[in-house]
Tab-separated table of C-alpha atoms and ligand atoms in Angstrom:
chain	number	residue	atom	x	y	z
A	1	UNK	CA	0.416	-0.180	-0.163
A	2	UNK	CA	1.142	3.576	-0.580
A	3	UNK	CA	-0.152	6.502	-0.337
A	4	UNK	CA	-2.999	8.111	-3.289
A	5	UNK	CA	-4.281	10.999	-3.037
A	6	UNK	CA	-4.065	13.941	0.219
A	7	UNK	CA	-7.780	14.495	1.732
A	8	UNK	CA	-7.378	16.675	4.404
A	9	UNK	CA	-4.398	19.041	3.833
A	10	UNK	CA	-2.769	19.574	7.748
A	11	UNK	CA	-4.334	23.517	7.483
A	12	UNK	CA	-7.836	22.657	6.805
A	13	UNK	CA	-7.378	19.524	9.624
A	14	UNK	CA	-5.680	22.260	12.678
A	15	UNK	CA	-9.075	24.291	11.502
A	16	UNK	CA	-11.793	21.794	11.894
A	17	UNK	CA	-10.056	20.876	15.269
A	18	UNK	CA	-9.651	24.233	16.223
A	19	UNK	CA	-13.510	24.701	15.833
A	20	UNK	CA	-13.940	21.671	17.941
A	21	UNK	CA	-12.529	22.637	20.450
A	22	UNK	CA	-13.978	25.766	21.038
A	23	UNK	CA	-17.305	24.374	21.169
A	24	UNK	CA	-16.232	21.665	23.474
A	25	UNK	CA	-14.747	24.765	25.652
A	26	UNK	CA	-18.455	25.923	25.757
A	27	UNK	CA	-20.068	23.056	26.133
A	28	UNK	CA	-18.403	21.966	29.213
A	29	UNK	CA	-17.157	25.951	30.672
A	30	UNK	CA	-17.111	25.260	34.496
A	31	UNK	CA	-17.979	21.745	34.669
A	32	UNK	CA	-15.100	20.471	32.039
A	33	UNK	CA	-14.808	16.833	31.329
A	34	UNK	CA	-12.703	13.515	31.270
A	35	UNK	CA	-11.374	12.817	27.495
A	36	UNK	CA	-10.886	9.019	26.852
A	37	UNK	CA	-9.138	8.622	24.090
A	38	UNK	CA	-9.396	5.584	22.149
A	39	UNK	CA	-5.813	4.317	21.266
A	40	UNK	CA	-3.821	4.348	19.195
A	41	UNK	CA	-5.257	6.128	16.460
A	42	UNK	CA	-6.863	8.907	18.207
A	43	UNK	CA	-3.437	9.674	19.890
A	44	UNK	CA	-2.475	12.680	17.286
A	45	UNK	CA	-6.162	14.338	17.005
A	46	UNK	CA	-6.476	14.252	21.134
A	47	UNK	CA	-3.866	15.846	21.504
A	48	UNK	CA	-4.192	18.773	19.090
A	49	UNK	CA	-7.755	19.034	20.448
A	50	UNK	CA	-7.437	19.148	24.201
A	51	UNK	CA	-4.257	21.901	23.712
A	52	UNK	CA	-6.989	24.326	22.393
A	53	UNK	CA	-10.408	23.735	24.872
A	54	UNK	CA	-9.843	25.902	27.712
A	55	UNK	CA	-11.901	24.538	30.170
A	56	UNK	CA	-10.473	21.715	32.397
A	57	UNK	CA	-9.764	18.533	31.137
A	58	UNK	CA	-8.649	15.187	32.622
A	59	UNK	CA	-7.283	12.280	29.792
A	60	UNK	CA	-7.912	8.489	30.211
A	61	UNK	CA	-6.911	6.207	27.672
A	62	UNK	CA	-8.434	2.864	26.153
A	63	UNK	CA	-7.432	0.257	23.794
A	64	UNK	CA	-9.317	-1.988	21.919
A	65	UNK	CA	-8.637	-4.592	19.519
A	66	UNK	CA	-9.152	-3.109	16.059
A	67	UNK	CA	-8.208	-4.393	12.352
A	68	UNK	CA	-4.860	-5.958	12.354
A	69	UNK	CA	-3.115	-5.690	9.315
A	70	UNK	CA	-6.155	-6.858	7.206
A	71	UNK	CA	-8.596	-3.393	6.430
A	72	UNK	CA	-12.374	-4.914	6.686
A	73	UNK	CA	-13.886	-4.762	10.591
A	74	UNK	CA	-14.311	-7.961	12.515
A	75	UNK	CA	-16.959	-6.832	14.726
A	76	UNK	CA	-15.585	-8.493	17.707
A	77	UNK	CA	-14.475	-5.900	20.223
A	78	UNK	CA	-12.595	-6.471	22.355
A	79	UNK	CA	-10.510	-4.379	25.434
A	80	UNK	CA	-7.048	-4.747	25.090
A	81	UNK	CA	-6.726	-1.639	27.637
A	82	UNK	CA	-8.910	-0.519	29.928
A	83	UNK	CA	-9.491	2.715	32.076
A	84	UNK	CA	-7.168	3.653	34.775
A	85	UNK	CA	-10.217	5.359	37.124
A	86	UNK	CA	-13.098	5.398	37.856
A	87	UNK	CA	-15.844	7.048	35.758
A	88	UNK	CA	-18.963	7.001	37.947
A	89	UNK	CA	-20.425	10.590	37.836
A	90	UNK	CA	-18.183	11.844	35.321
A	91	UNK	CA	-18.895	14.056	31.974
A	92	UNK	CA	-17.424	11.673	29.902
A	93	UNK	CA	-16.076	12.445	26.251
A	94	UNK	CA	-14.574	9.498	23.962
A	95	UNK	CA	-12.290	10.994	21.355
A	96	UNK	CA	-12.261	8.808	18.858
A	97	UNK	CA	-10.132	8.486	14.852
A	98	UNK	CA	-12.906	7.499	13.194
A	99	UNK	CA	-16.269	5.719	12.868
A	100	UNK	CA	-16.718	2.589	9.987
A	101	UNK	CA	-19.434	0.284	11.204
A	102	UNK	CA	-20.469	1.992	14.524
A	103	UNK	CA	-19.942	-1.477	16.252
A	104	UNK	CA	-16.203	-0.526	18.189
A	105	UNK	CA	-18.126	2.415	19.561
A	106	UNK	CA	-21.826	0.682	20.176
A	107	UNK	CA	-19.982	-2.161	22.147
A	108	UNK	CA	-18.004	0.949	24.060
A	109	UNK	CA	-21.054	3.219	24.739
A	110	UNK	CA	-22.760	-0.101	26.328
A	111	UNK	CA	-19.706	-0.808	28.576
A	112	UNK	CA	-18.907	2.545	29.475
A	113	UNK	CA	-22.827	3.067	30.382
A	114	UNK	CA	-22.856	0.417	33.368
A	115	UNK	CA	-20.594	2.135	34.842
A	116	UNK	CA	-22.681	5.719	35.396
A	117	UNK	CA	-21.010	8.001	34.292
A	118	UNK	CA	-22.877	11.678	34.940
A	119	UNK	CA	-22.610	11.964	30.491
A	120	UNK	CA	-20.938	9.960	27.821
A	121	UNK	CA	-20.842	11.614	24.212
A	122	UNK	CA	-18.464	10.950	20.974
A	123	UNK	CA	-16.552	13.256	19.615
A	124	UNK	CA	-14.663	11.854	16.632
A	125	UNK	CA	-12.242	12.996	13.836
A	126	UNK	CA	-13.570	11.045	10.768
A	127	UNK	CA	-17.855	9.766	10.349
A	128	UNK	CA	-17.643	7.091	7.272
A	129	UNK	CA	-20.896	7.726	5.239
A	130	UNK	CA	-21.733	4.289	5.060
A	131	UNK	CA	-24.975	2.665	6.201
A	132	UNK	CA	-24.695	2.120	9.637
A	133	UNK	CA	-26.989	-0.294	11.364
A	134	UNK	CA	-26.020	0.938	14.905
A	135	UNK	CA	-27.181	4.463	16.563
A	136	UNK	CA	-24.808	6.169	17.667
A	137	UNK	CA	-25.189	9.580	19.555
A	138	UNK	CA	-22.344	11.539	17.998
A	139	UNK	CA	-21.758	14.956	19.527
A	140	UNK	CA	-18.789	16.198	17.527
A	141	UNK	CA	-17.259	14.827	13.694
A	142	UNK	CA	-14.702	16.677	12.366
A	143	UNK	CA	-15.197	15.279	8.790
A	144	UNK	CA	-17.858	12.701	6.639
A	145	UNK	CA	-16.019	10.632	4.217
A	146	UNK	CA	-16.975	8.707	2.119
A	147	UNK	CA	-16.373	4.580	2.437
A	148	UNK	CA	-12.682	4.499	1.492
A	149	UNK	CA	-9.873	3.422	3.421
A	150	UNK	CA	-7.692	6.282	5.163
A	151	UNK	CA	-4.364	6.754	6.643
A	152	UNK	CA	-2.513	9.738	8.583
A	153	UNK	CA	-2.919	12.245	11.430
A	154	UNK	CA	-3.243	8.992	13.693
A	155	UNK	CA	-4.652	6.274	11.528
A	156	UNK	CA	-2.333	3.408	10.284
A	157	UNK	CA	-2.264	1.192	7.684
A	158	UNK	CA	-0.373	-1.516	9.396
A	159	UNK	CA	1.110	0.015	11.754
A	160	UNK	CA	2.799	3.029	9.723
A	161	UNK	CA	1.157	5.885	8.513
A	162	UNK	CA	-0.320	7.678	11.681
A	163	UNK	CA	2.657	10.750	12.128
A	164	UNK	CA	1.588	12.061	8.772
A	165	UNK	CA	-0.157	15.344	9.593
A	166	UNK	CA	-2.531	15.145	6.750
A	167	UNK	CA	-5.029	12.373	5.851
A	168	UNK	CA	-4.761	10.816	3.041
A	169	UNK	CA	-6.136	7.628	0.970
A	170	UNK	CA	-4.086	4.417	-0.074
A	171	UNK	CA	-4.171	2.289	-2.445
B	1	5GP	P1	-15.679	0.662	12.947
B	1	5GP	O1	-16.081	-0.114	14.683
B	1	5GP	O2	-16.640	2.019	13.217
B	1	5GP	O3	-15.921	-0.402	12.161
B	1	5GP	O4	-14.509	0.137	13.238
B	1	5GP	C1	-13.885	1.811	13.835
B	1	5GP	C2	-12.297	1.177	13.858
B	1	5GP	O5	-11.894	0.711	12.494
B	1	5GP	C3	-11.160	2.864	14.199
B	1	5GP	O6	-11.410	3.441	15.848
B	1	5GP	C4	-10.263	2.513	12.968
B	1	5GP	O7	-9.330	2.229	14.270
B	1	5GP	C5	-10.358	1.294	12.290
B	1	5GP	N1	-11.397	2.006	10.926
B	1	5GP	C6	-11.881	1.952	10.167
B	1	5GP	N2	-11.856	2.505	9.215
B	1	5GP	C7	-10.720	3.230	8.710
B	1	5GP	C8	-9.537	3.570	7.579
B	1	5GP	O8	-10.659	4.101	7.023
B	1	5GP	N3	-8.554	3.648	8.186
B	1	5GP	C9	-8.122	3.600	9.060
B	1	5GP	N4	-6.910	3.689	9.094
B	1	5GP	N5	-8.817	2.109	10.319
B	1	5GP	C10	-9.775	2.618	10.354
């Protein structure tokens, strides 16, 4: 696989990330939130987003099983790393790189809601315009994209390309 077309250049991503950060800052103005980064893909987005948020934020991370080196989802989700802290009574914002079938987040929402957070919302950088069987309460989205496989800005293909500052399709 190699890089095909740049879909979102660095400046466009940064601009959109700042817009989302302003909205998060308003929505969680005084109460703040606990941002949960979904590893590994969300680490770049989370770090840019968080540095532009002015309300109080804390961080935790989860790692879930994903594609491995294939580009198709299995629908089977495993927790590889759970949260460090208890989220009971907290305002939680899940930060995810990309939503495709929505199966990963559906599982995660179900799992985290049993821990009784005060609120549980989703912030995703990319949302694939796929016909989804699952309904998700997505509060913030960076960009909608067609059903193509993308890399860069945290997203990998077989662990490569996460460090690209732009988002591109692969061939
Ligand atoms: P879902 O469960 O929504 O089908 O898949 C979500 C996960 O699949 C994402 O967190 C990401 O790890 C992976 N994924 C889905 N689409 C893409 C893509 O286009 N590129 C990359 N690199 N990963 C993807």
